[in-house]
Amino acid sequence: MSALDDLLTCLRFPSVSTDSRHNADTRACADWLVAKLTSMGLTTSLHETPGHPVIVAKNKHIAGRRTVLLYGHYDVQPAEPFAEWKSPPFEPTIRDGVIFCRGATDNKGQLIAHVSGLAETLAKHGDLPVNLTILFEGEEEIGSPNLKPFLEAHRQQLACDVVAISDTGMVGPGIGTFTYGLRGIACMELKVHGPSIDLHSGIFGGAVANPATIAARLAASLHDDQGRVLIPGFYDDVKPLASWERSAWAELGDGDAETLSLTGVPALFGEPEFTERERRWARPTAEVNGIGGGYQGEGSKTVIPREAFVKLSFRLVPDQNPEQILDLATAYLLSKAPASVRLEIKRGHTGQAYLMDPQGPLGKAAQRALTKTFGGKIALIREGGSIPIVQAFKDVLKADTLLLGLALPDCQAHAPNENFPIANLEAGIRLNQALLAELGA
Amino acid sequence: MSALDDLLTCLRFPSVSTDSRHNADTRACADWLVAKLTSMGLTTSLHETPGHPVIVAKNKHIAGRRTVLLYGHYDVQPAEPFAEWKSPPFEPTIRDGVIFCRGATDNKGQLIAHVSGLAETLAKHGDLPVNLTILFEGEEEIGSPNLKPFLEAHRQQLACDVVAISDTGMVGPGIGTFTYGLRGIACMELKVHGPSIDLHSGIFGGAVANPATIAARLAASLHDDQGRVLIPGFYDDVKPLASWERSAWAELGDGDAETLSLTGVPALFGEPEFTERERRWARPTAEVNGIGGGYQGEGSKTVIPREAFVKLSFRLVPDQNPEQILDLATAYLLSKAPASVRLEIKRGHTGQAYLMDPQGPLGKAAQRALTKTFGGKIALIREGGSIPIVQAFKDVLKADTLLLGLALPDCQAHAPNENFPIANLEAGIRLNQALLAELGA
């Protein structure tokens, strides 16, 4: 199957966008995609940005047809920790019909499913039922810093009636899932600077503040014991959950049991007044994604480290404003840091949360395509992840986005042993064809 | 000068005892010392232990003379962070009469000063004024796990009237300093285990406890805002400072200004009811020596890490019991950890705090040797560091220890750019000779 060969080829590029050592690999992945799309008969162009390039490809646009923008990303998360992969992270390995590789689900498997669906249709009919514009970027995993400017600079060329993306999840194998909401994100990094050098903790301990301790105290100041965020004003703009959502989600089965089994934690945790799904899909969070300082090696080294860091991200929900959340967090953390250290705060990438009406005409077309592909009842959900570009499509192109994900709950996106079943690749090909047929009707 | 050559040779062995990759280097350093002591005419032996070897060397012991045990250690702290060294950490480099190298002060510079003092005396007189037993170990930086059993197994061979050690500090250049007390130590490491893999913080954030956050909360639970330790019972056995000590230390000049300038911190920190020196020399502490979890690389990676760690050490004072402190800390931390994570606690090395009477006959002899070497008024101090073996000498050999340090306040022990002036090497040679003369009189 040439779709599978294409996916395996695409997965072999270690296109880790956050790590500059992989810049050449990321570029090579983009070049391969350009060649592939060109070979399918699409008019394809590679656009330089200050970071990784953007790819645009189109069929011949004909007046009177609906224009669909298909978005995907060819960059992937870092593969660390390497030691926990059962097969090499950038050599796709198939076990029991499942492809294991960094990017298998997020997003190369889903992207290649669409590309392969288009390739089949083009080979058979010489055209597509819609005006199609492909937009693939290489910076989704670092917050798409250059895509919004690109949209703004190419409004005419990218004008469309609707955006379609497969970069979200299915509630279970074979259950067509339509995602009508996403959390936003806001990242920041704290650095706590103390002494000018690492100090002997015997000689100086007790008289100077320990940056690792202060970093820990700042991280600890973010939550109460039950996981509620303590930053003043953090929840002010949170839009309450609609009651139809709460009941629809309650019908999806035992979320607690599923999350316990997927994660392996001894017990769940979080705001007691919300269900597990509500906490993941519709409540904002503050997470420590990385913390470090002082001796990291074997055994002990009795130092007071000169500095320590905390990498933070906030998951946001409608109608929180990411930049305002970073302002509130900055003010709060500065107020908590003692004068005996210097606190440096670096703002990272941000993205708005997203919410669309699943019962509009486009939402209904997407649900029909899902029914045609998967059969049975379609799940209507929000998701906890962030696709900041969805809000950018809304802002710049004035287009809603249809989120038709193919990621299974145990796909291990962002983690070791990321995987994607070949069955989902095949379903994605049919979904692409059904969706364009519905949107072209 | 052959003393300097010997020191440079000794420094070139990267004898990092905590890091098993350096086991061969540590052994090579021990072998070199054995050859050196043998060449001086001392009867020298290398003793295997479960870890790094112990070296014993003696002149001919003659009945009726005082027996002095000279202790030192040939192992050193790790050199990390390497990037902050101005010259290679294991290639001694002399700038303006100061030797820069890991171990320059702690303890190779001071150890070689004594060895060189002995070599000169032996070359000139063929004997020493006392019965001398040298005891050099290679595990001081990891808490001397095998030395106390060694003492117990060799009580007869190591029997002595007094122990002398140069592994402590001088209050300033040229000021003879006698240390009559040391803090003890107790180390432990916490590991917080959460999900079985790193999780996507968008998909799961809000529903599971974040091990990095919990590690931070546990570290933060150790102190109040002013640095007092919150573990119940922690201060119960702390012996109050004597009033003569508080006044003697107050006369040593402005400790705040010196520590600010040595450390480069924006402000001092710690228990407000004690002076800076009292906090460093006579108050117990809890320090985070290392903390880590989640993404450590460039940029951001939005994970909930599967685990996080905190490396802790407690500096202890008379009459705290190190094992009991670890018990109290363990119980406290277990009580603070939520059921949504699994907490693993690993106990590390411990050492009792030490206190001797500086005005007894041996203390007075040491002070005379210091006056002969340095002139001027001798400083009587305690120190914040830990030399657990001092308590072991007391327990097993029933001998007090004379602490005659040659480390300057800016020697950067345990830190990058550790250094030792050649002038202190020369003073150490004279101090060795004056001390043995006083003790032999």
PDB file of C-alpha atoms in Angstrom, chain A residues 66-305:
ATOM      1  CA  ARG A  66     -16.762  25.410  -1.715  1.00  0.00           C
ATOM      2  CA  THR A  67     -13.139  26.104  -0.750  1.00  0.00           C
ATOM      3  CA  VAL A  68     -11.681  23.836   1.939  1.00  0.00           C
ATOM      4  CA  LEU A  69      -8.378  24.510   3.670  1.00  0.00           C
ATOM      5  CA  LEU A  70      -6.730  21.327   4.920  1.00  0.00           C
ATOM      6  CA  TYR A  71      -4.215  21.981   7.706  1.00  0.00           C
ATOM      7  CA  GLY A  72      -1.566  19.666   9.165  1.00  0.00           C
ATOM      8  CA  HIS A  73       1.897  19.839  10.640  1.00  0.00           C
ATOM      9  CA  TYR A  74       5.006  17.900   9.714  1.00  0.00           C
ATOM     10  CA  ASP A  75       7.009  18.756  12.847  1.00  0.00           C
ATOM     11  CA  VAL A  76       7.076  16.495  15.913  1.00  0.00           C
ATOM     12  CA  GLN A  77       7.795  16.642  19.644  1.00  0.00           C
ATOM     13  CA  PRO A  78      11.274  15.719  20.948  1.00  0.00           C
ATOM     14  CA  ALA A  79      11.666  11.973  21.502  1.00  0.00           C
ATOM     15  CA  GLU A  80      13.257  12.164  24.960  1.00  0.00           C
ATOM     16  CA  PRO A  81      13.493  10.113  27.139  1.00  0.00           C
ATOM     17  CA  PHE A  82      15.103   7.907  24.495  1.00  0.00           C
ATOM     18  CA  ALA A  83      15.707   4.959  26.826  1.00  0.00           C
ATOM     19  CA  GLU A  84      11.987   4.314  27.207  1.00  0.00           C
ATOM     20  CA  TRP A  85      11.304   3.608  23.540  1.00  0.00           C
ATOM     21  CA  LYS A  86      10.858  -0.077  22.726  1.00  0.00           C
ATOM     22  CA  SER A  87      11.990   0.554  19.135  1.00  0.00           C
ATOM     23  CA  PRO A  88      14.039   3.463  17.759  1.00  0.00           C
ATOM     24  CA  PRO A  89      11.934   6.663  17.946  1.00  0.00           C
ATOM     25  CA  PHE A  90      12.603   7.668  14.337  1.00  0.00           C
ATOM     26  CA  GLU A  91      12.578   4.218  12.719  1.00  0.00           C
ATOM     27  CA  PRO A  92       8.897   3.279  12.293  1.00  0.00           C
ATOM     28  CA  THR A  93       8.301  -0.259  13.522  1.00  0.00           C
ATOM     29  CA  ILE A  94       5.075  -2.164  12.944  1.00  0.00           C
ATOM     30  CA  ARG A  95       3.899  -4.492  15.708  1.00  0.00           C
ATOM     31  CA  ASP A  96       0.433  -6.143  15.477  1.00  0.00           C
ATOM     32  CA  GLY A  97      -0.761  -3.719  12.822  1.00  0.00           C
ATOM     33  CA  VAL A  98       0.311  -0.656  14.813  1.00  0.00           C
ATOM     34  CA  ILE A  99       3.064   1.736  13.693  1.00  0.00           C
ATOM     35  CA  PHE A 100       5.381   2.878  16.512  1.00  0.00           C
ATOM     36  CA  CYS A 101       7.344   6.080  15.846  1.00  0.00           C
ATOM     37  CA  ARG A 102       7.617   9.676  17.055  1.00  0.00           C
ATOM     38  CA  GLY A 103       4.952  11.549  15.032  1.00  0.00           C
ATOM     39  CA  ALA A 104       3.019   8.360  14.120  1.00  0.00           C
ATOM     40  CA  THR A 105      -0.219   9.909  15.380  1.00  0.00           C
ATOM     41  CA  ASP A 106       0.824  13.525  16.004  1.00  0.00           C
ATOM     42  CA  ASN A 107       0.558  14.516  13.201  1.00  0.00           C
ATOM     43  CA  LYS A 108       2.198  12.581  10.392  1.00  0.00           C
ATOM     44  CA  GLY A 109      -0.180   9.574  10.439  1.00  0.00           C
ATOM     45  CA  GLN A 110      -3.232  11.819  10.173  1.00  0.00           C
ATOM     46  CA  LEU A 111      -1.588  14.151   7.658  1.00  0.00           C
ATOM     47  CA  ILE A 112      -0.554  11.299   5.359  1.00  0.00           C
ATOM     48  CA  ALA A 113      -4.070   9.788   5.608  1.00  0.00           C
ATOM     49  CA  HIS A 114      -5.448  12.991   4.088  1.00  0.00           C
ATOM     50  CA  VAL A 115      -2.677  13.218   1.510  1.00  0.00           C
ATOM     51  CA  SER A 116      -3.318   9.606   0.514  1.00  0.00           C
ATOM     52  CA  GLY A 117      -7.097  10.174   0.303  1.00  0.00           C
ATOM     53  CA  LEU A 118      -6.478  13.102  -2.020  1.00  0.00           C
ATOM     54  CA  ALA A 119      -3.956  11.124  -4.076  1.00  0.00           C
ATOM     55  CA  GLU A 120      -6.482   8.325  -4.642  1.00  0.00           C
ATOM     56  CA  THR A 121      -9.271  10.736  -5.627  1.00  0.00           C
ATOM     57  CA  LEU A 122      -6.992  12.693  -7.933  1.00  0.00           C
ATOM     58  CA  ALA A 123      -5.693   9.506  -9.563  1.00  0.00           C
ATOM     59  CA  LYS A 124      -9.243   8.239 -10.135  1.00  0.00           C
ATOM     60  CA  HIS A 125     -11.130  11.440 -11.066  1.00  0.00           C
ATOM     61  CA  GLY A 126      -8.396  13.901 -12.054  1.00  0.00           C
ATOM     62  CA  ASP A 127      -9.941  16.460  -9.667  1.00  0.00           C
ATOM     63  CA  LEU A 128     -11.517  16.871  -6.231  1.00  0.00           C
ATOM     64  CA  PRO A 129     -15.142  17.747  -5.411  1.00  0.00           C
ATOM     65  CA  VAL A 130     -14.034  21.015  -3.772  1.00  0.00           C
ATOM     66  CA  ASN A 131     -11.473  23.758  -4.199  1.00  0.00           C
ATOM     67  CA  LEU A 132      -8.725  22.490  -1.946  1.00  0.00           C
ATOM     68  CA  THR A 133      -5.912  24.433  -0.318  1.00  0.00           C
ATOM     69  CA  ILE A 134      -3.382  22.438   1.660  1.00  0.00           C
ATOM     70  CA  LEU A 135      -1.493  24.287   4.393  1.00  0.00           C
ATOM     71  CA  PHE A 136       1.171  22.269   6.199  1.00  0.00           C
ATOM     72  CA  GLU A 137       3.466  23.892   8.738  1.00  0.00           C
ATOM     73  CA  GLY A 138       6.552  22.793  10.659  1.00  0.00           C
ATOM     74  CA  GLU A 139       6.122  24.694  13.931  1.00  0.00           C
ATOM     75  CA  GLU A 140       2.941  23.377  15.556  1.00  0.00           C
ATOM     76  CA  GLU A 141       4.832  21.777  18.430  1.00  0.00           C
ATOM     77  CA  ILE A 142       6.438  25.114  19.316  1.00  0.00           C
ATOM     78  CA  GLY A 143       3.207  27.119  19.126  1.00  0.00           C
ATOM     79  CA  SER A 144       3.155  28.058  15.424  1.00  0.00           C
ATOM     80  CA  PRO A 145       4.973  31.397  15.943  1.00  0.00           C
ATOM     81  CA  ASN A 146       5.177  32.139  12.211  1.00  0.00           C
ATOM     82  CA  LEU A 147       1.874  30.822  10.952  1.00  0.00           C
ATOM     83  CA  LYS A 148      -0.418  33.684  11.964  1.00  0.00           C
ATOM     84  CA  PRO A 149       1.845  36.248  10.234  1.00  0.00           C
ATOM     85  CA  PHE A 150       1.847  33.926   7.224  1.00  0.00           C
ATOM     86  CA  LEU A 151      -1.966  33.793   7.192  1.00  0.00           C
ATOM     87  CA  GLU A 152      -2.100  37.565   7.449  1.00  0.00           C
ATOM     88  CA  ALA A 153       0.334  37.992   4.573  1.00  0.00           C
ATOM     89  CA  HIS A 154      -1.536  35.484   2.360  1.00  0.00           C
ATOM     90  CA  ARG A 155      -5.202  36.173   3.204  1.00  0.00           C
ATOM     91  CA  GLN A 156      -6.279  36.187  -0.481  1.00  0.00           C
ATOM     92  CA  GLN A 157      -4.371  33.051  -1.426  1.00  0.00           C
ATOM     93  CA  LEU A 158      -5.661  31.157   1.637  1.00  0.00           C
ATOM     94  CA  ALA A 159      -9.265  32.437   1.608  1.00  0.00           C
ATOM     95  CA  CYS A 160     -11.607  29.533   2.340  1.00  0.00           C
ATOM     96  CA  ASP A 161     -15.091  28.580   3.545  1.00  0.00           C
ATOM     97  CA  VAL A 162     -13.958  26.089   6.144  1.00  0.00           C
ATOM     98  CA  VAL A 163     -10.822  24.538   7.584  1.00  0.00           C
ATOM     99  CA  ALA A 164     -10.429  20.802   8.187  1.00  0.00           C
ATOM    100  CA  ILE A 165      -7.856  19.335  10.551  1.00  0.00           C
ATOM    101  CA  SER A 166      -7.141  15.841  11.792  1.00  0.00           C
ATOM    102  CA  ASP A 167      -4.988  16.452  14.884  1.00  0.00           C
ATOM    103  CA  THR A 168      -7.395  15.503  17.682  1.00  0.00           C
ATOM    104  CA  GLY A 169      -8.602  12.320  19.314  1.00  0.00           C
ATOM    105  CA  MET A 170     -11.253   9.644  19.001  1.00  0.00           C
ATOM    106  CA  VAL A 171     -13.011   8.617  22.199  1.00  0.00           C
ATOM    107  CA  GLY A 172     -12.270   4.993  21.308  1.00  0.00           C
ATOM    108  CA  PRO A 173     -11.328   2.693  18.397  1.00  0.00           C
ATOM    109  CA  GLY A 174     -13.906   2.934  15.590  1.00  0.00           C
ATOM    110  CA  ILE A 175     -15.978   5.703  17.206  1.00  0.00           C
ATOM    111  CA  GLY A 176     -16.258   8.720  14.904  1.00  0.00           C
ATOM    112  CA  THR A 177     -15.479  11.752  17.010  1.00  0.00           C
ATOM    113  CA  PHE A 178     -16.195  15.405  16.303  1.00  0.00           C
ATOM    114  CA  THR A 179     -14.300  17.905  18.419  1.00  0.00           C
ATOM    115  CA  TYR A 180     -15.979  21.308  18.733  1.00  0.00           C
ATOM    116  CA  GLY A 181     -13.718  22.874  21.378  1.00  0.00           C
ATOM    117  CA  LEU A 182     -10.050  22.988  22.384  1.00  0.00           C
ATOM    118  CA  ARG A 183      -8.141  24.374  25.294  1.00  0.00           C
ATOM    119  CA  GLY A 184      -5.732  27.242  24.710  1.00  0.00           C
ATOM    120  CA  ILE A 185      -2.218  27.488  26.063  1.00  0.00           C
ATOM    121  CA  ALA A 186       0.206  29.960  27.571  1.00  0.00           C
ATOM    122  CA  CYS A 187       3.804  28.990  28.358  1.00  0.00           C
ATOM    123  CA  MET A 188       6.397  30.614  30.549  1.00  0.00           C
ATOM    124  CA  GLU A 189       9.719  29.787  32.144  1.00  0.00           C
ATOM    125  CA  LEU A 190      10.960  30.996  35.525  1.00  0.00           C
ATOM    126  CA  LYS A 191      14.621  31.197  36.341  1.00  0.00           C
ATOM    127  CA  VAL A 192      15.600  31.751  39.943  1.00  0.00           C
ATOM    128  CA  HIS A 193      19.074  33.274  40.249  1.00  0.00           C
ATOM    129  CA  GLY A 194      20.844  33.182  43.594  1.00  0.00           C
ATOM    130  CA  PRO A 195      24.578  33.074  44.340  1.00  0.00           C
ATOM    131  CA  SER A 196      27.044  33.743  41.538  1.00  0.00           C
ATOM    132  CA  ILE A 197      28.397  30.193  41.870  1.00  0.00           C
ATOM    133  CA  ASP A 198      27.202  26.899  43.324  1.00  0.00           C
ATOM    134  CA  LEU A 199      27.916  27.125  47.057  1.00  0.00           C
ATOM    135  CA  HIS A 200      28.990  24.501  49.606  1.00  0.00           C
ATOM    136  CA  SER A 201      25.768  23.875  51.495  1.00  0.00           C
ATOM    137  CA  GLY A 202      27.693  23.269  54.718  1.00  0.00           C
ATOM    138  CA  ILE A 203      29.612  26.521  54.605  1.00  0.00           C
ATOM    139  CA  PHE A 204      26.751  28.763  53.479  1.00  0.00           C
ATOM    140  CA  GLY A 205      23.562  26.827  54.246  1.00  0.00           C
ATOM    141  CA  GLY A 206      21.245  28.804  56.497  1.00  0.00           C
ATOM    142  CA  ALA A 207      22.433  32.255  55.442  1.00  0.00           C
ATOM    143  CA  VAL A 208      21.461  32.420  51.775  1.00  0.00           C
ATOM    144  CA  ALA A 209      18.272  31.512  49.952  1.00  0.00           C
ATOM    145  CA  ASN A 210      18.522  28.279  47.963  1.00  0.00           C
ATOM    146  CA  PRO A 211      17.346  28.859  44.347  1.00  0.00           C
ATOM    147  CA  ALA A 212      16.128  25.240  44.045  1.00  0.00           C
ATOM    148  CA  THR A 213      14.053  25.686  47.194  1.00  0.00           C
ATOM    149  CA  ILE A 214      12.676  29.011  45.964  1.00  0.00           C
ATOM    150  CA  ALA A 215      11.860  27.512  42.538  1.00  0.00           C
ATOM    151  CA  ALA A 216      10.004  24.723  44.337  1.00  0.00           C
ATOM    152  CA  ARG A 217       8.167  27.232  46.541  1.00  0.00           C
ATOM    153  CA  LEU A 218       7.108  29.258  43.491  1.00  0.00           C
ATOM    154  CA  ALA A 219       5.873  26.122  41.701  1.00  0.00           C
ATOM    155  CA  ALA A 220       4.068  25.063  44.879  1.00  0.00           C
ATOM    156  CA  SER A 221       2.412  28.470  45.212  1.00  0.00           C
ATOM    157  CA  LEU A 222       0.437  27.867  42.002  1.00  0.00           C
ATOM    158  CA  HIS A 223      -2.095  25.428  43.466  1.00  0.00           C
ATOM    159  CA  ASP A 224      -4.068  24.596  46.554  1.00  0.00           C
ATOM    160  CA  ASP A 225      -3.994  21.028  47.876  1.00  0.00           C
ATOM    161  CA  GLN A 226      -6.800  19.949  45.537  1.00  0.00           C
ATOM    162  CA  GLY A 227      -5.291  21.357  42.359  1.00  0.00           C
ATOM    163  CA  ARG A 228      -7.192  24.664  42.107  1.00  0.00           C
ATOM    164  CA  VAL A 229      -4.997  27.428  40.682  1.00  0.00           C
ATOM    165  CA  LEU A 230      -4.294  30.183  43.205  1.00  0.00           C
ATOM    166  CA  ILE A 231      -3.252  32.992  40.837  1.00  0.00           C
ATOM    167  CA  PRO A 232      -5.662  35.849  41.575  1.00  0.00           C
ATOM    168  CA  GLY A 233      -8.046  36.419  38.642  1.00  0.00           C
ATOM    169  CA  PHE A 234      -7.109  33.145  36.921  1.00  0.00           C
ATOM    170  CA  TYR A 235     -10.707  31.865  36.719  1.00  0.00           C
ATOM    171  CA  ASP A 236     -12.411  35.249  36.177  1.00  0.00           C
ATOM    172  CA  ASP A 237     -13.101  34.819  32.448  1.00  0.00           C
ATOM    173  CA  VAL A 238     -13.841  31.096  32.431  1.00  0.00           C
ATOM    174  CA  LYS A 239     -17.120  30.419  30.564  1.00  0.00           C
ATOM    175  CA  PRO A 240     -19.253  27.914  32.496  1.00  0.00           C
ATOM    176  CA  LEU A 241     -19.940  24.529  30.902  1.00  0.00           C
ATOM    177  CA  ALA A 242     -23.340  24.200  29.145  1.00  0.00           C
ATOM    178  CA  SER A 243     -25.627  21.630  30.700  1.00  0.00           C
ATOM    179  CA  TRP A 244     -26.015  19.679  27.391  1.00  0.00           C
ATOM    180  CA  GLU A 245     -22.254  19.243  27.334  1.00  0.00           C
ATOM    181  CA  ARG A 246     -22.101  17.915  30.852  1.00  0.00           C
ATOM    182  CA  SER A 247     -24.790  15.326  30.077  1.00  0.00           C
ATOM    183  CA  ALA A 248     -23.357  14.376  26.649  1.00  0.00           C
ATOM    184  CA  TRP A 249     -19.955  13.765  28.200  1.00  0.00           C
ATOM    185  CA  ALA A 250     -21.399  11.814  31.107  1.00  0.00           C
ATOM    186  CA  GLU A 251     -22.861   9.405  28.513  1.00  0.00           C
ATOM    187  CA  LEU A 252     -19.433   8.592  27.084  1.00  0.00           C
ATOM    188  CA  GLY A 253     -18.774   5.972  29.753  1.00  0.00           C
ATOM    189  CA  ASP A 254     -16.445   5.788  32.740  1.00  0.00           C
ATOM    190  CA  GLY A 255     -13.782   8.413  32.091  1.00  0.00           C
ATOM    191  CA  ASP A 256     -12.128   7.797  35.452  1.00  0.00           C
ATOM    192  CA  ALA A 257     -11.465   4.132  34.736  1.00  0.00           C
ATOM    193  CA  GLU A 258     -10.157   4.900  31.254  1.00  0.00           C
ATOM    194  CA  THR A 259      -7.770   7.614  32.442  1.00  0.00           C
ATOM    195  CA  LEU A 260      -6.554   5.491  35.361  1.00  0.00           C
ATOM    196  CA  SER A 261      -5.768   2.666  32.983  1.00  0.00           C
ATOM    197  CA  LEU A 262      -4.193   4.884  30.305  1.00  0.00           C
ATOM    198  CA  THR A 263      -1.966   6.764  32.709  1.00  0.00           C
ATOM    199  CA  GLY A 264      -1.176   4.182  35.365  1.00  0.00           C
ATOM    200  CA  VAL A 265      -1.500   6.709  38.197  1.00  0.00           C
ATOM    201  CA  PRO A 266      -2.435   5.351  41.644  1.00  0.00           C
ATOM    202  CA  ALA A 267      -5.420   7.759  41.849  1.00  0.00           C
ATOM    203  CA  LEU A 268      -6.861  10.670  39.875  1.00  0.00           C
ATOM    204  CA  PHE A 269      -6.411  14.222  41.089  1.00  0.00           C
ATOM    205  CA  GLY A 270      -7.939  17.616  40.466  1.00  0.00           C
ATOM    206  CA  GLU A 271     -10.789  20.027  41.128  1.00  0.00           C
ATOM    207  CA  PRO A 272     -13.310  17.915  43.045  1.00  0.00           C
ATOM    208  CA  GLU A 273     -16.329  19.853  41.758  1.00  0.00           C
ATOM    209  CA  PHE A 274     -15.785  18.662  38.157  1.00  0.00           C
ATOM    210  CA  THR A 275     -15.702  15.226  36.529  1.00  0.00           C
ATOM    211  CA  GLU A 276     -12.485  13.880  35.119  1.00  0.00           C
ATOM    212  CA  ARG A 277     -13.557  14.735  31.516  1.00  0.00           C
ATOM    213  CA  GLU A 278     -14.709  18.212  32.507  1.00  0.00           C
ATOM    214  CA  ARG A 279     -11.346  18.834  34.172  1.00  0.00           C
ATOM    215  CA  ARG A 280      -9.446  17.714  31.069  1.00  0.00           C
ATOM    216  CA  TRP A 281     -11.656  19.331  28.408  1.00  0.00           C
ATOM    217  CA  ALA A 282     -13.161  22.462  29.920  1.00  0.00           C
ATOM    218  CA  ARG A 283     -11.170  23.545  32.961  1.00  0.00           C
ATOM    219  CA  PRO A 284      -7.923  25.549  32.897  1.00  0.00           C
ATOM    220  CA  THR A 285      -4.747  24.219  34.492  1.00  0.00           C
ATOM    221  CA  ALA A 286      -1.214  25.207  35.504  1.00  0.00           C
ATOM    222  CA  GLU A 287       1.368  22.494  34.898  1.00  0.00           C
ATOM    223  CA  VAL A 288       5.075  22.183  35.663  1.00  0.00           C
ATOM    224  CA  ASN A 289       6.431  20.651  32.425  1.00  0.00           C
ATOM    225  CA  GLY A 290      10.000  20.739  33.665  1.00  0.00           C
ATOM    226  CA  ILE A 291      11.869  21.661  36.823  1.00  0.00           C
ATOM    227  CA  GLY A 292      15.597  21.564  37.409  1.00  0.00           C
ATOM    228  CA  GLY A 293      18.422  22.877  39.509  1.00  0.00           C
ATOM    229  CA  GLY A 294      21.492  21.675  41.370  1.00  0.00           C
ATOM    230  CA  TYR A 295      23.082  18.255  41.207  1.00  0.00           C
ATOM    231  CA  GLN A 296      21.427  15.863  38.730  1.00  0.00           C
ATOM    232  CA  GLY A 297      23.950  13.002  38.786  1.00  0.00           C
ATOM    233  CA  GLU A 298      24.476   9.804  40.722  1.00  0.00           C
ATOM    234  CA  GLY A 299      24.839  10.025  44.507  1.00  0.00           C
ATOM    235  CA  SER A 300      24.816  13.301  46.383  1.00  0.00           C
ATOM    236  CA  LYS A 301      26.558  16.637  45.965  1.00  0.00           C
ATOM    237  CA  THR A 302      25.967  19.022  48.807  1.00  0.00           C
ATOM    238  CA  VAL A 303      25.587  22.320  46.999  1.00  0.00           C
ATOM    239  CA  ILE A 304      23.312  25.292  47.109  1.00  0.00           C
ATOM    240  CA  PRO A 305      22.806  25.652  43.340  1.00  0.00           C
TER     241      PRO A 305
END
